[in-house]
XYZ file of N, CA, C and O in Angstrom:
536
model
N 0.819 -1.075 0.017
C -0.031 -0.048 0.028
C 0.866 1.231 -0.020
O 1.856 1.203 0.754
N 0.369 2.223 -0.793
C 1.250 3.436 -0.923
C 0.950 4.269 0.305
O 1.813 5.048 0.628
N -0.123 4.120 1.015
C -0.362 5.030 2.245
C 0.564 4.724 3.292
O 0.940 5.563 4.113
N 1.022 3.423 3.538
C 1.819 3.035 4.567
C 3.232 3.524 4.477
O 3.997 3.709 5.397
N 3.629 3.895 3.145
C 5.019 4.499 2.931
C 5.131 5.987 3.222
O 6.139 6.503 3.147
N 3.991 6.652 3.434
C 4.048 8.155 3.575
C 4.687 8.450 4.972
O 4.404 7.872 5.985
N 5.487 9.503 4.955
C 6.120 9.947 6.212
C 5.404 11.220 6.598
O 5.012 12.099 5.790
N 5.058 11.300 7.831
C 4.391 12.428 8.417
C 5.320 13.300 9.195
O 5.916 12.644 10.134
N 5.479 14.444 8.906
C 6.286 15.357 9.556
C 5.471 16.543 10.205
O 4.495 16.942 9.740
N 5.991 16.961 11.347
C 5.466 18.135 12.086
C 3.934 18.044 12.271
O 3.104 18.939 11.961
N 3.512 16.985 12.797
C 2.136 16.798 13.067
C 1.764 17.627 14.398
O 2.597 17.460 15.357
N 0.668 18.296 14.390
C 0.300 19.063 15.637
C -0.693 18.175 16.481
O -1.564 17.545 15.795
N -0.542 18.289 17.703
C -1.530 17.499 18.430
C -2.696 18.482 18.628
O -2.717 19.645 18.383
N -3.782 17.935 19.211
C -4.936 18.642 19.425
C -4.670 19.830 20.427
O -5.122 20.948 20.297
N -3.906 19.456 21.504
C -3.469 20.489 22.513
C -2.648 21.613 21.885
O -2.898 22.800 22.218
N -1.789 21.217 21.048
C -1.020 22.267 20.353
C -1.854 23.111 19.499
O -1.698 24.399 19.452
N -2.783 22.507 18.788
C -3.717 23.345 18.016
C -4.608 24.230 18.761
O -4.648 25.429 18.476
N -5.083 23.802 19.866
C -5.891 24.637 20.739
C -5.111 25.792 21.446
O -5.589 26.827 21.513
N -3.990 25.394 21.780
C -3.004 26.451 22.381
C -2.749 27.577 21.324
O -2.842 28.793 21.591
N -2.447 27.118 20.053
C -2.275 28.044 19.038
C -3.548 28.908 18.701
O -3.405 30.036 18.547
N -4.690 28.264 18.683
C -5.925 29.002 18.478
C -6.117 29.967 19.614
O -6.616 31.145 19.381
N -5.910 29.582 20.820
C -6.108 30.543 21.924
C -5.194 31.693 21.906
O -5.665 32.851 22.042
N -3.943 31.460 21.573
C -2.963 32.587 21.401
C -3.373 33.432 20.300
O -3.343 34.706 20.421
N -3.743 32.900 19.131
C -4.215 33.627 18.021
C -5.412 34.420 18.369
O -5.628 35.670 18.039
N -6.374 33.873 19.034
C -7.567 34.488 19.520
C -7.267 35.698 20.442
O -7.925 36.827 20.347
N -6.393 35.551 21.450
C -5.963 36.633 22.266
C -5.354 37.869 21.429
O -5.629 38.985 21.730
N -4.525 37.388 20.496
C -3.957 38.477 19.682
C -4.994 39.251 18.882
O -4.927 40.436 18.775
N -5.947 38.533 18.440
C -7.056 39.231 17.633
C -7.809 40.039 18.648
O -8.329 41.233 18.222
N -8.103 39.647 19.813
C -8.851 40.500 20.800
C -8.058 41.728 21.066
O -8.619 42.799 21.159
N -6.739 41.588 21.289
C -5.975 42.762 21.573
C -5.968 43.696 20.366
O -6.020 44.938 20.484
N -5.813 43.170 19.155
C -5.922 43.973 17.978
C -7.274 44.751 17.866
O -7.240 45.905 17.449
N -8.370 44.018 18.230
C -9.669 44.656 18.160
C -9.710 45.729 19.181
O -10.236 46.896 18.906
N -9.216 45.409 20.430
C -9.248 46.518 21.415
C -8.406 47.704 21.060
O -8.774 48.903 21.159
N -7.172 47.476 20.421
C -6.367 48.604 19.936
C -7.100 49.331 18.755
O -6.997 50.637 18.803
N -7.806 48.661 17.970
C -8.487 49.340 16.896
C -9.628 50.208 17.441
O -9.995 51.201 16.912
N -10.238 49.699 18.404
C -11.374 50.359 19.052
C -10.927 51.668 19.756
O -11.385 52.760 19.504
N -9.738 51.530 20.297
C -9.046 52.704 20.992
C -8.648 53.729 19.878
O -8.959 54.970 20.128
N -8.083 53.212 18.907
C -7.699 54.004 17.703
C -8.862 54.771 17.115
O -8.894 56.014 16.801
N -9.975 54.003 16.990
C -11.243 54.484 16.505
C -11.751 55.653 17.365
O -12.160 56.702 16.775
N -11.781 55.489 18.645
C -12.247 56.564 19.534
C -11.356 57.781 19.466
O -11.870 58.925 19.309
N -10.132 57.547 19.326
C -9.152 58.652 19.262
C -9.417 59.431 17.923
O -9.482 60.654 17.969
N -9.501 58.675 16.789
C -9.752 59.286 15.511
C -11.109 60.109 15.437
O -11.301 61.065 14.879
N -12.121 59.446 16.178
C -13.461 60.097 16.195
C -13.311 61.449 16.944
O -13.939 62.450 16.546
N -12.562 61.478 18.043
C -12.230 62.718 18.753
C -11.606 63.660 17.775
O -11.999 64.957 17.854
N -10.575 63.272 17.070
C -9.856 64.173 16.194
C -10.795 64.628 15.073
O -10.772 65.804 14.696
N -11.711 63.829 14.550
C -12.656 64.185 13.576
C -13.592 65.192 14.094
O -13.863 66.268 13.472
N -13.986 65.038 15.336
C -14.905 65.994 15.921
C -14.229 67.316 16.068
O -14.844 68.388 15.864
N -12.947 67.294 16.639
C -12.158 68.495 16.728
C -12.063 69.156 15.391
O -12.140 70.450 15.273
N -11.740 68.511 14.341
C -11.664 68.994 12.979
C -12.941 69.634 12.517
O -12.948 70.730 11.883
N -14.025 69.013 12.705
C -15.328 69.552 12.424
C -15.528 70.842 13.175
O -16.141 71.832 12.550
N -15.271 70.914 14.376
C -15.379 72.169 15.216
C -14.516 73.260 14.554
O -14.881 74.374 14.427
N -13.233 72.886 14.213
C -12.353 73.827 13.627
C -12.913 74.342 12.100
O -12.872 75.503 11.859
N -13.548 73.375 11.436
C -14.171 73.737 10.194
C -15.289 74.747 10.428
O -15.426 75.819 9.667
N -16.107 74.604 11.490
C -17.181 75.469 11.820
C -16.632 76.839 12.192
O -17.112 77.934 11.708
N -15.571 76.822 12.937
C -14.887 78.120 13.262
C -14.492 78.829 12.111
O -14.504 80.025 12.019
N -13.779 78.131 11.213
C -13.247 78.763 10.003
C -14.333 79.253 9.046
O -14.188 80.217 8.401
N -15.438 78.471 9.064
C -16.566 79.011 8.283
C -17.078 80.363 8.770
O -17.399 81.195 8.063
N -17.202 80.420 10.146
C -17.533 81.696 10.753
C -16.638 82.783 10.382
O -16.877 83.912 9.996
N -15.300 82.451 10.485
C -14.282 83.380 10.183
C -14.293 83.839 8.719
O -14.168 85.095 8.447
N -14.555 83.028 7.799
C -14.607 83.315 6.429
C -15.913 84.208 6.233
O -15.761 85.173 5.475
N -16.984 83.882 6.840
C -18.179 84.756 6.667
C -17.863 86.137 7.190
O -18.228 87.106 6.563
N -17.264 86.208 8.352
C -16.863 87.596 8.865
C -15.900 88.278 7.886
O -16.017 89.571 7.767
N -14.908 87.552 7.368
C -14.025 88.138 6.393
C -14.761 88.682 5.211
O -14.478 89.727 4.604
N -15.735 87.834 4.675
C -16.471 88.273 3.515
C -17.164 89.540 3.863
O -17.317 90.557 2.890
N -17.848 89.717 5.043
C -18.488 90.917 5.403
C -17.425 92.185 5.490
O -17.738 93.246 4.978
N -16.334 91.779 6.066
C -15.284 92.857 6.170
C -14.927 93.348 4.720
O -14.723 94.446 4.470
N -14.693 92.362 3.776
C -14.356 92.735 2.492
C -15.409 93.572 1.795
O -15.200 94.499 1.063
N -16.771 93.203 2.002
C -17.895 94.046 1.463
C -17.623 95.542 1.998
O -17.822 96.477 1.196
N -17.482 95.649 3.358
C -17.285 97.014 3.892
C -16.102 97.704 3.330
O -16.209 98.867 3.000
N -15.021 97.037 3.136
C -13.774 97.547 2.593
C -13.984 98.009 1.174
O -13.674 99.061 0.721
N -14.773 97.269 0.371
C -15.036 97.577 -1.029
C -15.796 98.797 -1.045
O -15.640 99.705 -1.880
N -16.879 98.861 -0.094
C -17.700 100.040 -0.059
C -16.860 101.274 0.345
O -17.067 102.364 -0.201
N -15.903 101.091 1.330
C -15.125 102.157 1.752
C -14.130 102.590 0.609
O -13.958 103.839 0.409
N -13.550 101.655 -0.142
C -12.821 102.057 -1.279
C -13.620 102.881 -2.290
O -13.129 103.888 -2.953
N -14.809 102.351 -2.609
C -15.692 103.197 -3.468
C -16.009 104.520 -2.924
O -15.875 105.483 -3.720
N -16.142 104.603 -1.674
C -16.494 105.998 -1.087
C -15.137 106.810 -1.230
O -15.200 108.070 -1.585
N -13.969 106.200 -1.045
C -12.777 106.987 -1.100
C -12.556 107.498 -2.578
O -12.087 108.547 -2.748
N -12.832 106.533 -3.501
C -12.646 106.960 -4.947
C -13.597 108.153 -5.282
O -13.161 109.049 -5.891
N -14.782 108.109 -4.730
C -15.719 109.283 -4.920
C -15.223 110.504 -4.294
O -15.245 111.583 -4.823
N -14.602 110.422 -3.108
C -14.081 111.515 -2.342
C -12.879 112.072 -3.161
O -12.761 113.338 -3.282
N -12.092 111.170 -3.746
C -10.849 111.678 -4.484
C -11.414 112.461 -5.700
O -10.866 113.469 -6.126
N -12.400 111.852 -6.372
C -12.911 112.612 -7.554
C -13.480 114.026 -7.154
O -13.244 114.993 -7.804
N -14.246 114.016 -6.050
C -14.688 115.377 -5.505
C -13.504 116.299 -5.251
O -13.609 117.533 -5.475
N -12.514 115.668 -4.638
C -11.352 116.518 -4.303
C -10.690 117.155 -5.490
O -10.253 118.231 -5.638
N -10.622 116.289 -6.618
C -10.038 116.644 -7.845
C -10.894 117.828 -8.421
O -10.296 118.880 -8.903
N -12.204 117.723 -8.293
C -13.089 118.880 -8.820
C -12.825 120.095 -7.958
O -12.734 121.287 -8.480
N -12.836 119.880 -6.671
C -12.511 121.095 -5.814
C -11.184 121.704 -6.080
O -11.033 122.902 -6.154
N -10.214 120.901 -6.289
C -8.846 121.412 -6.705
C -8.866 122.217 -7.913
O -8.278 123.192 -8.162
N -9.661 121.753 -8.957
C -9.726 122.414 -10.193
C -10.402 123.800 -9.925
O -10.066 124.829 -10.506
N -11.490 123.750 -9.142
C -12.140 125.059 -8.872
C -11.153 126.013 -8.144
O -11.120 127.126 -8.325
N -10.333 125.448 -7.152
C -9.405 126.301 -6.414
C -8.326 126.815 -7.452
O -7.926 128.038 -7.392
N -7.866 126.017 -8.369
C -6.928 126.399 -9.340
C -7.463 127.589 -10.127
O -6.788 128.615 -10.309
N -8.717 127.415 -10.652
C -9.333 128.526 -11.327
C -9.499 129.842 -10.422
O -9.154 130.894 -10.942
N -9.935 129.656 -9.198
C -10.001 130.700 -8.340
C -8.670 131.349 -8.075
O -8.553 132.691 -8.015
N -7.545 130.612 -7.933
C -6.236 131.230 -7.778
C -5.838 132.007 -9.009
O -5.252 133.035 -8.864
N -6.178 131.490 -10.191
C -5.732 132.158 -11.439
C -6.515 133.464 -11.433
O -5.997 134.550 -11.879
N -7.830 133.524 -11.018
C -8.562 134.679 -11.006
C -7.975 135.726 -10.008
O -7.884 136.904 -10.300
N -7.653 135.173 -8.829
C -6.981 136.058 -7.836
C -5.728 136.702 -8.321
O -5.430 137.875 -8.090
N -4.912 135.865 -9.030
C -3.634 136.317 -9.514
C -3.888 137.478 -10.538
O -3.209 138.512 -10.565
N -4.831 137.117 -11.420
C -5.213 138.242 -12.438
C -5.625 139.475 -11.834
O -5.302 140.639 -12.118
N -6.573 139.382 -10.803
C -7.061 140.485 -9.992
C -5.873 141.182 -9.313
O -5.845 142.418 -9.373
N -4.930 140.457 -8.736
C -3.823 141.117 -8.082
C -2.924 141.918 -9.048
O -2.501 143.005 -8.818
N -2.738 141.273 -10.271
C -1.918 141.966 -11.236
C -2.679 143.374 -11.701
O -2.115 144.368 -11.860
N -3.990 143.256 -11.829
C -4.768 144.381 -12.139
C -4.638 145.404 -11.115
O -4.449 146.670 -11.253
N -4.729 145.019 -9.809
C -4.776 146.041 -8.694
C -3.406 146.583 -8.506
O -3.096 147.740 -8.219
N -2.258 145.732 -8.836
C -0.846 146.124 -8.824
C -0.696 147.214 -9.898
O -0.141 148.333 -9.524
N -1.283 147.072 -11.078
C -1.241 148.010 -12.119
C -2.009 149.331 -11.627
O -1.518 150.418 -11.889
N -3.164 149.068 -11.115
C -3.911 150.200 -10.584
C -3.222 151.054 -9.590
O -3.263 152.323 -9.572
N -2.617 150.342 -8.713
C -1.875 151.032 -7.584
C -0.691 151.752 -8.171
O -0.354 153.028 -7.863
N 0.034 151.086 -9.169
C 1.023 151.768 -9.826
C 0.565 153.033 -10.595
O 1.245 154.074 -10.526
N -0.584 152.996 -11.285
C -1.133 154.111 -11.963
C -1.445 155.154 -10.977
O -1.175 156.390 -11.180
N -2.083 154.764 -9.835
C -2.518 155.807 -8.819
C -1.321 156.453 -8.223
O -1.364 157.690 -7.830
N -0.208 155.734 -7.978
C 1.042 156.276 -7.571
C 1.548 157.208 -8.496
O 2.068 158.421 -8.160
N 1.610 156.756 -9.726
C 2.221 157.606 -10.774
C 1.286 158.648 -11.269
O 1.866 159.726 -11.853
N 0.067 158.727 -10.962
C -0.802 159.710 -11.510
C -0.425 161.136 -11.071
O -0.513 162.051 -11.962
N -0.204 161.404 -9.785
C 0.211 162.796 -9.411
C 1.422 163.285 -10.185
O 1.440 164.402 -10.618
N 2.409 162.387 -10.356
C 3.566 162.765 -11.061
C 3.212 162.965 -12.433
O 3.771 163.965 -13.103
N 2.314 162.161 -13.137
C 1.962 162.479 -14.529
C 1.223 163.837 -14.649
O 1.341 164.561 -15.571
N 0.373 164.059 -13.662
C -0.476 165.350 -13.716
C 0.571 166.486 -13.557
O 0.436 167.508 -14.267
N 1.508 166.290 -12.703
C 2.466 167.474 -12.532
C 3.306 167.697 -13.764
O 3.434 168.785 -14.242
N 3.699 166.515 -14.425
C 4.414 166.666 -15.697
C 3.516 167.291 -16.807
O 4.109 168.145 -17.571
N 2.305 166.988 -16.753
C 1.427 167.643 -17.849
C 1.331 169.049 -17.546
O 1.314 169.893 -18.466
N 1.144 169.444 -16.258
C 1.048 170.875 -15.988
C 2.289 171.596 -16.350
O 2.300 172.719 -16.860
N 3.499 170.938 -16.098
C 4.757 171.600 -16.402
C 4.857 171.812 -17.969
O 5.319 172.840 -18.473
N 4.434 170.734 -18.740
C 4.438 170.848 -20.188
C 3.516 172.016 -20.642
O 3.853 172.734 -21.568
N 2.292 172.034 -20.128
C 1.385 172.969 -20.475
C 1.922 174.413 -20.162
O 1.725 175.390 -20.964
N 2.606 174.604 -19.009
C 3.210 175.951 -18.664
C 4.261 176.238 -19.749
O 4.538 177.396 -20.110
N 5.115 175.198 -20.025
C 6.129 175.451 -21.059
C 5.633 175.973 -22.422
O 6.204 176.789 -23.096
N 4.474 175.380 -22.807
C 3.912 175.747 -24.076
C 2.989 177.001 -24.001
O 2.500 177.470 -25.005
N 2.852 177.423 -22.841
C 2.116 178.629 -22.635
C 0.640 178.538 -22.266
O -0.147 179.353 -22.392
N 0.249 177.311 -21.958
C -1.142 177.011 -21.611
C -1.164 176.447 -20.144
O -1.381 175.341 -19.946
N -1.058 177.240 -19.182
C -1.013 176.743 -17.712
C -2.392 176.122 -17.377
O -3.379 176.644 -17.708
N -2.278 174.989 -16.696
C -3.414 174.295 -16.091
C -3.317 174.301 -14.567
O -2.181 173.822 -14.035
N -4.331 174.792 -13.930
C -4.199 174.724 -12.514
C -5.270 173.984 -11.915
O -6.361 173.931 -12.055
């Protein structure tokens, strides 16, 4: 018979097999406990991250509101700059008018200062030609 010639190596006894299964089961239980612990830890981290996301959403909303206010402020400032440019143009025109008026008054003052001298010279000329003016 061919079966009688078979050699059997490394046969486990029932006790060896049960001991192996018990050790394997204990390792599996430890792995499950470790996984449960890791799961609880990761769930806490996920919860913390969700809270952080909520805080960030609020911050983003606040920043969006701030941006809207800043845009409005920039628009107001642009309008103010335009108004200041118009005011400066009006001031420039006013200053040119003032300078022109000052030149006229300077001329007028010069004429009024020179007028008595001119009258005296005309009187002298008239006396010289024989037509005195008094």
